[in-house]
Coordinates of C-alpha atoms in Angstrom, one line a residue:
M190 CA 25.1 131.3 203.9
K191 CA 26.4 128.9 201.2
K192 CA 24.0 126.2 200.1
I193 CA 24.9 122.6 199.2
L194 CA 22.7 119.9 197.9
V195 CA 23.8 116.4 199.1
V196 CA 22.4 113.3 197.4
S197 CA 22.6 110.3 199.7
M198 CA 21.1 106.9 200.5
P199 CA 21.9 106.7 204.3
F200 CA 19.9 103.6 205.3
R201 CA 20.8 100.6 207.5
I202 CA 20.5 97.9 204.9
G203 CA 23.0 95.3 203.8
V204 CA 24.4 97.2 200.8
G205 CA 27.9 98.7 201.3
G206 CA 27.2 102.1 199.7
F207 CA 24.1 102.6 201.9
L208 CA 25.9 101.7 205.1
R209 CA 28.8 103.9 204.3
S210 CA 26.6 106.9 203.7
R211 CA 24.7 106.1 206.9
N212 CA 27.9 106.5 208.8
V213 CA 29.5 109.4 206.9
L214 CA 26.5 111.7 206.2
P215 CA 25.8 113.0 209.8
R216 CA 29.5 113.6 210.4
L217 CA 30.1 115.3 207.0
A218 CA 27.0 117.4 207.5
R219 CA 28.3 118.7 210.8
I220 CA 31.7 119.6 209.3
L221 CA 30.0 121.4 206.4
A222 CA 27.6 123.3 208.7
N223 CA 30.6 124.4 210.9
D224 CA 32.2 125.8 207.7
G225 CA 29.1 127.9 207.0
F226 CA 27.1 125.6 204.7
E227 CA 23.4 125.0 204.7
V228 CA 23.0 121.3 203.8
D229 CA 19.9 120.1 202.0
L230 CA 19.5 116.3 201.8
Y231 CA 17.9 114.6 198.8
I232 CA 17.1 110.9 199.1
P233 CA 16.6 109.3 195.6
A234 CA 13.1 107.8 195.1
N235 CA 14.8 104.6 193.9
A236 CA 16.8 104.4 197.1
L237 CA 13.6 104.6 199.2
R238 CA 12.0 101.9 197.0
T239 CA 15.1 99.7 197.5
Y240 CA 14.8 100.2 201.2
V241 CA 11.2 98.9 201.2
L242 CA 11.9 96.0 198.9
Y243 CA 14.8 95.0 201.1
H244 CA 12.6 94.8 204.2
L245 CA 9.7 93.0 202.6
P246 CA 9.6 89.3 203.4
S247 CA 10.6 86.9 200.6
E248 CA 7.1 85.4 200.3
I249 CA 5.6 88.9 199.5
R250 CA 8.4 89.8 197.0
H251 CA 8.0 86.5 195.1
K252 CA 4.2 85.9 195.2
S253 CA 1.4 87.9 193.8
T254 CA -0.5 89.6 196.6
N255 CA -2.4 92.9 197.2
D256 CA -4.2 92.5 200.5
E257 CA -4.6 94.9 203.4
K258 CA -2.0 93.2 205.4
T259 CA 0.7 93.7 202.7
E260 CA -0.3 97.4 202.4
A261 CA 0.0 97.9 206.1
L262 CA 3.4 96.3 206.1
V263 CA 4.6 98.5 203.3
N264 CA 3.3 101.6 205.2
E265 CA 5.1 100.4 208.3
I266 CA 8.4 100.1 206.4
F267 CA 8.0 103.6 205.1
E268 CA 7.6 104.8 208.6
H269 CA 10.8 103.0 209.6
A270 CA 12.6 104.8 206.8
V271 CA 11.4 108.2 208.0
N272 CA 12.4 107.3 211.6
E273 CA 15.9 106.4 210.4
I274 CA 16.2 109.8 208.8
S275 CA 15.0 111.5 212.0
I276 CA 17.7 109.6 213.9
L277 CA 20.3 110.8 211.4
E278 CA 19.1 114.4 211.8
K279 CA 19.6 114.1 215.6
E280 CA 23.1 112.5 215.1
S281 CA 24.1 115.3 212.8
K282 CA 22.9 117.8 215.4
Y283 CA 20.4 119.0 212.9
S284 CA 23.1 120.2 210.6
F285 CA 21.2 119.1 207.5
T286 CA 17.6 119.6 206.5
I287 CA 15.1 117.4 204.7
N288 CA 11.9 118.9 203.4
E289 CA 8.9 117.1 204.9
K290 CA 6.7 117.7 201.8
F291 CA 9.5 116.3 199.6
M292 CA 9.6 113.2 201.8
K293 CA 5.8 112.7 201.6
L294 CA 5.9 113.0 197.8
N295 CA 8.8 110.5 197.7
I296 CA 6.7 108.0 199.7
D297 CA 3.5 108.6 197.7
Y298 CA 5.5 108.2 194.4
N299 CA 7.0 104.9 195.5
K300 CA 3.7 103.6 196.9
K301 CA 2.0 103.8 193.5
F302 CA 4.8 101.9 191.8
L303 CA 5.2 99.3 194.6
Q304 CA 1.5 98.5 194.6
K305 CA 1.7 97.5 191.0
E306 CA 4.9 95.6 191.4
I307 CA 3.8 93.6 194.4
A308 CA 0.4 92.8 192.9
N309 CA 1.7 91.9 189.5
K310 CA 4.6 89.5 189.6
T311 CA 4.8 89.3 185.8
L312 CA 6.6 92.6 186.2
S313 CA 9.0 91.1 188.7
R314 CA 9.6 88.0 186.5
S315 CA 10.4 90.3 183.5
Y316 CA 12.7 92.3 185.8
T317 CA 14.8 89.2 186.5
T318 CA 15.1 88.1 182.9
V319 CA 14.9 90.9 180.3
L320 CA 14.9 94.1 182.4
P321 CA 18.2 93.7 184.3
V322 CA 20.0 94.6 181.0
L323 CA 18.2 97.9 180.9
R324 CA 18.2 98.4 184.7
P325 CA 20.4 101.6 184.8
L326 CA 18.3 103.3 182.1
L327 CA 15.0 102.3 183.9
I328 CA 16.3 103.7 187.2
H329 CA 17.3 106.9 185.4
I330 CA 13.8 107.3 184.0
Y331 CA 12.2 106.5 187.3
E332 CA 14.3 109.0 189.2
K333 CA 14.1 111.7 186.5
R334 CA 10.3 111.7 186.6
F335 CA 10.3 112.2 190.4
A336 CA 13.2 114.7 190.6
E337 CA 11.4 116.9 188.0
R338 CA 8.3 116.9 190.3
V339 CA 10.2 118.1 193.4
K340 CA 12.6 120.7 191.8
L341 CA 10.9 123.6 193.5
Y342 CA 12.0 122.3 196.9
F343 CA 15.7 122.3 195.9
Q344 CA 16.5 125.8 194.7
G345 CA 19.5 128.2 195.0
H346 CA 22.3 125.7 195.6
S347 CA 25.8 126.9 194.7
Y348 CA 27.1 123.4 195.2
G349 CA 25.9 119.8 194.7
Y350 CA 27.5 116.6 195.9
S351 CA 26.4 113.0 195.4
M352 CA 27.7 110.4 197.8
H353 CA 27.0 107.7 195.1
E354 CA 27.8 107.1 191.5
T355 CA 24.5 105.1 190.8
P356 CA 22.1 106.2 188.0
D357 CA 19.4 107.5 190.4
A358 CA 21.9 109.6 192.4
I359 CA 23.6 111.1 189.3
T360 CA 20.2 111.7 187.6
A361 CA 19.0 113.6 190.7
L362 CA 22.1 115.7 191.0
A363 CA 21.9 116.7 187.3
T364 CA 18.2 117.4 187.5
L365 CA 18.2 119.5 190.7
S366 CA 21.4 121.5 190.0
S367 CA 21.7 124.7 188.0
K368 CA 24.1 125.2 185.2
N369 CA 26.2 127.4 187.5
A370 CA 26.3 125.0 190.4
K371 CA 29.7 123.3 191.1
T372 CA 29.2 119.6 191.5
A373 CA 31.2 116.5 192.6
I374 CA 30.5 112.8 193.1
L375 CA 31.9 110.0 195.1
L376 CA 32.7 106.7 193.4
Q377 CA 31.8 103.8 195.5
S378 CA 31.9 101.3 192.7
D379 CA 33.0 101.0 189.1
L380 CA 30.4 101.9 186.4
G381 CA 29.5 98.3 185.5
K382 CA 30.8 95.2 183.8
K383 CA 28.1 94.9 181.2
F384 CA 28.2 96.9 178.1
I385 CA 24.8 98.7 178.4
E386 CA 25.2 99.3 182.1
K387 CA 28.6 100.9 181.7
K388 CA 27.5 103.0 178.6
T389 CA 24.5 104.3 180.4
N390 CA 26.4 105.2 183.5
L391 CA 29.1 107.0 181.5
W392 CA 26.4 108.8 179.5
L393 CA 24.8 110.0 182.8
L394 CA 28.1 111.3 184.1
R395 CA 28.7 113.2 180.8
E396 CA 25.2 114.7 181.1
L397 CA 26.1 115.8 184.7
S398 CA 29.3 117.4 183.3
R399 CA 27.3 119.1 180.5
K400 CA 24.5 120.4 182.7
T401 CA 26.6 121.6 185.7
K402 CA 30.1 122.6 186.5
L403 CA 31.5 119.2 187.4
A404 CA 34.5 120.1 189.5
G405 CA 35.7 116.5 190.1
M406 CA 35.2 113.1 191.7
L407 CA 36.2 111.4 194.9
S408 CA 36.7 107.6 195.2
V409 CA 36.8 105.2 198.1
S410 CA 39.7 103.4 196.5
P411 CA 41.6 103.3 193.1
A412 CA 39.4 100.3 192.0
P413 CA 36.6 102.3 190.3
I414 CA 39.2 104.2 188.1
I415 CA 41.2 101.0 187.4
E416 CA 38.0 99.2 186.4
T417 CA 36.5 102.1 184.5
P418 CA 39.3 104.3 183.2
E419 CA 36.9 106.1 180.9
I420 CA 36.1 108.1 184.0
L421 CA 39.2 110.2 183.4
S422 CA 37.9 111.4 180.1
I423 CA 35.0 113.0 182.0
S424 CA 37.0 114.5 184.8
K425 CA 40.8 114.8 185.3
H426 CA 40.3 115.7 189.0
V427 CA 39.8 112.3 190.7
K428 CA 40.9 112.1 194.4
I429 CA 41.3 108.9 196.3
L430 CA 40.1 108.9 199.9
V431 CA 42.4 107.4 202.4
P432 CA 40.7 106.2 204.5
G433 CA 37.6 105.8 202.4
V434 CA 35.6 103.6 204.8
A435 CA 36.0 102.5 208.4
L436 CA 35.1 99.7 210.8
G437 CA 31.9 100.0 212.7
E438 CA 32.1 100.5 216.5
D439 CA 30.1 97.3 216.9
I440 CA 33.0 95.1 215.6
P441 CA 34.5 93.3 218.7
S442 CA 38.0 94.4 219.6
A443 CA 38.9 91.1 221.3
M444 CA 39.0 88.0 219.1
K445 CA 36.8 85.1 220.0
E446 CA 37.7 81.5 220.2
K447 CA 37.2 80.0 216.7
E448 CA 35.3 76.9 215.6
P449 CA 37.9 74.7 213.9
N450 CA 37.6 74.0 210.2
S451 CA 34.6 76.4 209.8
V452 CA 34.4 78.7 206.7
I453 CA 31.8 81.5 206.2
Y454 CA 30.6 83.7 203.4
Y455 CA 28.4 86.6 204.3
G456 CA 27.0 89.4 202.1
R457 CA 24.9 89.7 199.1
L458 CA 24.2 86.4 197.4
S459 CA 24.6 87.0 193.7
P460 CA 26.7 85.7 190.7
E461 CA 28.9 88.8 190.7
K462 CA 29.8 88.1 194.4
G463 CA 30.9 84.6 193.3
I464 CA 28.3 82.6 195.2
F465 CA 28.2 79.9 192.5
D466 CA 32.0 79.8 192.3
L467 CA 32.0 79.1 196.0
L468 CA 29.7 76.2 195.6
K469 CA 31.9 74.7 192.9
A470 CA 34.9 75.1 195.1
W471 CA 33.2 73.6 198.1
R472 CA 32.4 70.5 196.1
I473 CA 36.2 69.9 195.9
V474 CA 36.6 70.8 199.6
E475 CA 34.1 68.2 200.7
T476 CA 35.9 65.5 198.7
K477 CA 39.3 66.3 200.2
T478 CA 38.3 67.0 203.8
T479 CA 36.2 65.1 206.3
D480 CA 35.1 67.9 208.7
A481 CA 35.3 71.3 207.0
K482 CA 31.9 73.1 207.2
L483 CA 30.7 76.1 205.2
Y484 CA 28.2 78.6 206.5
I485 CA 26.5 81.1 204.1
A486 CA 24.6 84.2 205.3
G487 CA 22.8 86.9 203.3
R488 CA 20.0 87.7 201.0
F489 CA 19.6 86.4 197.5
E490 CA 19.8 89.1 194.9
D491 CA 16.7 87.7 193.1
R492 CA 14.5 84.6 192.9
R493 CA 16.5 83.2 190.0
T494 CA 19.7 83.2 192.1
E495 CA 18.0 81.6 195.0
L496 CA 16.6 78.7 192.8
T497 CA 20.0 78.2 191.1
F498 CA 21.7 78.1 194.5
W499 CA 19.6 75.2 195.7
K500 CA 19.9 73.5 192.3
Y501 CA 23.7 73.5 192.7
I502 CA 23.4 72.1 196.3
R503 CA 21.4 69.2 195.0
K504 CA 23.5 68.7 191.8
Y505 CA 26.8 68.6 193.7
D506 CA 25.2 66.7 196.6
L507 CA 26.8 69.1 199.1
K508 CA 26.4 67.9 202.7
R509 CA 28.4 70.3 204.8
I510 CA 26.8 73.6 203.9
N511 CA 24.5 75.6 206.3
Y512 CA 22.5 78.4 204.9
L513 CA 21.8 80.9 207.7
G514 CA 19.5 83.2 205.9
Y515 CA 19.6 86.9 206.4
L516 CA 21.1 88.0 209.7
N517 CA 20.6 91.3 211.4
R518 CA 23.8 93.3 212.2
E519 CA 24.2 92.2 215.8
R520 CA 23.6 88.5 215.0
M521 CA 25.9 88.6 212.0
I522 CA 28.8 89.9 214.0
E523 CA 28.2 87.3 216.7
I524 CA 28.2 84.5 214.2
V525 CA 31.0 85.6 211.9
S526 CA 33.4 86.3 214.8
R527 CA 33.3 82.6 215.7
H528 CA 34.4 81.3 212.4
Y529 CA 37.9 80.4 211.3
A530 CA 38.0 81.6 207.7
L531 CA 36.2 83.8 205.2
A532 CA 35.7 82.6 201.6
Y533 CA 35.0 85.7 199.4
P534 CA 35.2 85.0 195.7
S535 CA 33.7 88.4 194.6
Y536 CA 34.1 89.6 191.0
R537 CA 33.2 93.2 191.9
D538 CA 34.2 95.4 194.8
S539 CA 35.6 98.8 195.4
F540 CA 36.8 98.2 198.9
S541 CA 35.1 95.2 200.6
M542 CA 33.9 96.0 204.1
V543 CA 33.3 92.3 204.5
I544 CA 37.1 91.6 204.3
L545 CA 37.9 94.6 206.6
E546 CA 35.4 93.4 209.3
S547 CA 36.6 89.8 209.0
L548 CA 40.2 90.8 209.5
A549 CA 39.2 92.8 212.6
M550 CA 37.4 89.7 213.9
G551 CA 40.4 87.4 213.3
L552 CA 39.4 85.4 210.3
R553 CA 41.8 84.0 207.7
I554 CA 40.6 85.1 204.2
V555 CA 40.6 83.6 200.7
A556 CA 39.5 86.0 198.0
Y557 CA 39.6 86.6 194.3
N558 CA 42.5 88.8 193.1
I559 CA 40.4 91.8 192.0
P560 CA 41.9 95.4 192.0
A561 CA 40.2 96.7 195.1
I562 CA 41.3 93.7 197.3
R563 CA 44.7 93.5 195.7
Y564 CA 45.4 97.2 196.3
I565 CA 44.2 97.4 199.9
Y566 CA 44.7 94.0 201.4
Q567 CA 47.4 92.0 199.6
R568 CA 50.2 92.8 202.1
S569 CA 48.3 91.2 205.0
R570 CA 49.6 87.7 205.8
N571 CA 46.1 86.6 206.6
I572 CA 44.8 86.9 203.1
E573 CA 45.3 84.6 200.2
L574 CA 44.4 85.9 196.7
V575 CA 43.3 83.6 194.0
P576 CA 43.0 84.3 190.2
T577 CA 39.5 85.4 189.4
G578 CA 37.2 82.5 188.4
N579 CA 39.6 79.7 189.4
S580 CA 37.3 77.7 191.7
Q581 CA 39.7 74.8 191.8
L582 CA 42.5 76.9 193.3
L583 CA 39.9 78.6 195.5
A584 CA 39.2 75.2 197.0
Q585 CA 42.8 74.4 197.5
K586 CA 43.5 77.7 199.3
I587 CA 40.5 77.3 201.5
I588 CA 41.8 73.9 202.7
E589 CA 45.4 75.3 203.2
N590 CA 44.1 78.3 205.2
L591 CA 42.2 76.0 207.6
G592 CA 45.6 74.8 208.7
K593 CA 47.0 78.3 209.3
N594 CA 46.7 80.6 212.3
F595 CA 45.6 84.2 212.2
E596 CA 48.4 86.6 213.0
I597 CA 48.5 90.4 213.7
D598 CA 51.4 91.1 211.3
S599 CA 52.4 94.7 210.8
A600 CA 50.4 95.1 207.5
T601 CA 47.2 93.9 209.2
A602 CA 47.8 96.1 212.2
K603 CA 48.3 99.1 210.0
L604 CA 45.1 98.4 208.0
L605 CA 43.0 98.0 211.1
S606 CA 44.4 101.3 212.5
L607 CA 44.0 103.3 209.3
Y608 CA 40.4 102.2 208.8
S609 CA 39.3 102.6 212.4
S610 CA 37.3 105.8 212.5
W611 CA 34.3 107.1 210.6
E612 CA 35.1 110.5 211.9
K613 CA 38.5 110.3 210.0
V614 CA 36.6 109.3 206.9
A615 CA 34.3 112.2 207.1
I616 CA 37.2 114.7 207.6
E617 CA 39.1 113.1 204.7
E618 CA 35.9 113.4 202.5
Y619 CA 35.4 117.1 203.5
N620 CA 39.1 118.0 202.9
H621 CA 38.9 116.6 199.3
L622 CA 35.6 118.3 198.7
N623 CA 37.1 121.5 199.9
E624 CA 40.0 121.1 197.5
T625 CA 37.8 120.0 194.6
M626 CA 34.8 122.3 194.8
F627 CA 35.2 125.1 197.4
T628 CA 38.7 126.2 196.7
P629 CA 39.1 128.5 193.6
L630 CA 41.2 127.1 190.8
A631 CA 43.8 129.8 191.1
N632 CA 44.4 128.7 194.7
R633 CA 44.7 125.0 194.0

């Protein structure tokens, strides 16, 4: 039987790449198993750490504490992570395996680090000031140390595939694969906007190419290649998945009645998602309208972003903003579907599930004109694209779109049909993997 190592982060947390992998992995594993593959799953140590930090309450993440209650909560979150993997195994009809000893080592490795991080917030403060610049390199070191410890559990693979382009995923794939293993990766994002971030990620990809037989790359859209063309110097074989993502089955098929003049932003709250641009634009909206309301839902990327957010609210004396906090999936869909428009001034996306879901729920959309959104969505009449960074025009287009009705034009209908099934996505992913890795060069 052929063996393939799959590196994935398949958790239900509010990060696009995680959610995509959560939906694709069990389907892709079934297809691979039906084609005679034995699928071994590797979950990066950093991904498990991210899962725990995501579920920790804000007061624990931002205040020094090391009591029994905190320790019990951390243990409970680890148990939830294991349960999620068990559910995935069942959904995949047990077509992939995950070594129990490896998972225990993964948890123990993370516990030691998390105990220090939670107890000593000087580390967290450094992380939000100096360390973000070096974050990709630190993640690489963190993952490398762990992957070296568990290499004995991942032997004899002829193929290796990472469902992520992140430093932890690429480091794991390079560390656990032999020189003769054919490998491939999926690009779910560009390789970074900042100099050190991009250079580190490109270096990791070149190391993967040097240490293994890198057969090629897949991408959820053309955006990662447009944003990081240096990728083509590492591999000429880059395949675009169409479809690369899909709508969840939980998105309502019937459009609900909308609250007039209501605008929402939901997702990660960070500068690269344009949250401060949105506040600047909303200052203009409030001066030019009397009843428009803005709702914001999501988690702050870090404490600094959270403090700056409230500072802007006070500075601009914004009155018609409602911060909803973090919403679970069911509550988020219920609330978003009632709003009239989505404001989404993101500087960085490779697809934007937020826009796809909002279209399906009947919202008008105003977004920045970045490559991913331009390439995938610009033909829809329900979307207005604004030059990146132009908060004044962003405000103007928000106001204009509050006076327009949503319409299912042909382009919107085609989009919603094309990206309607995770099963289609998994089949598309397998077909390109088959062409990239499994088919001999002479037969391509």
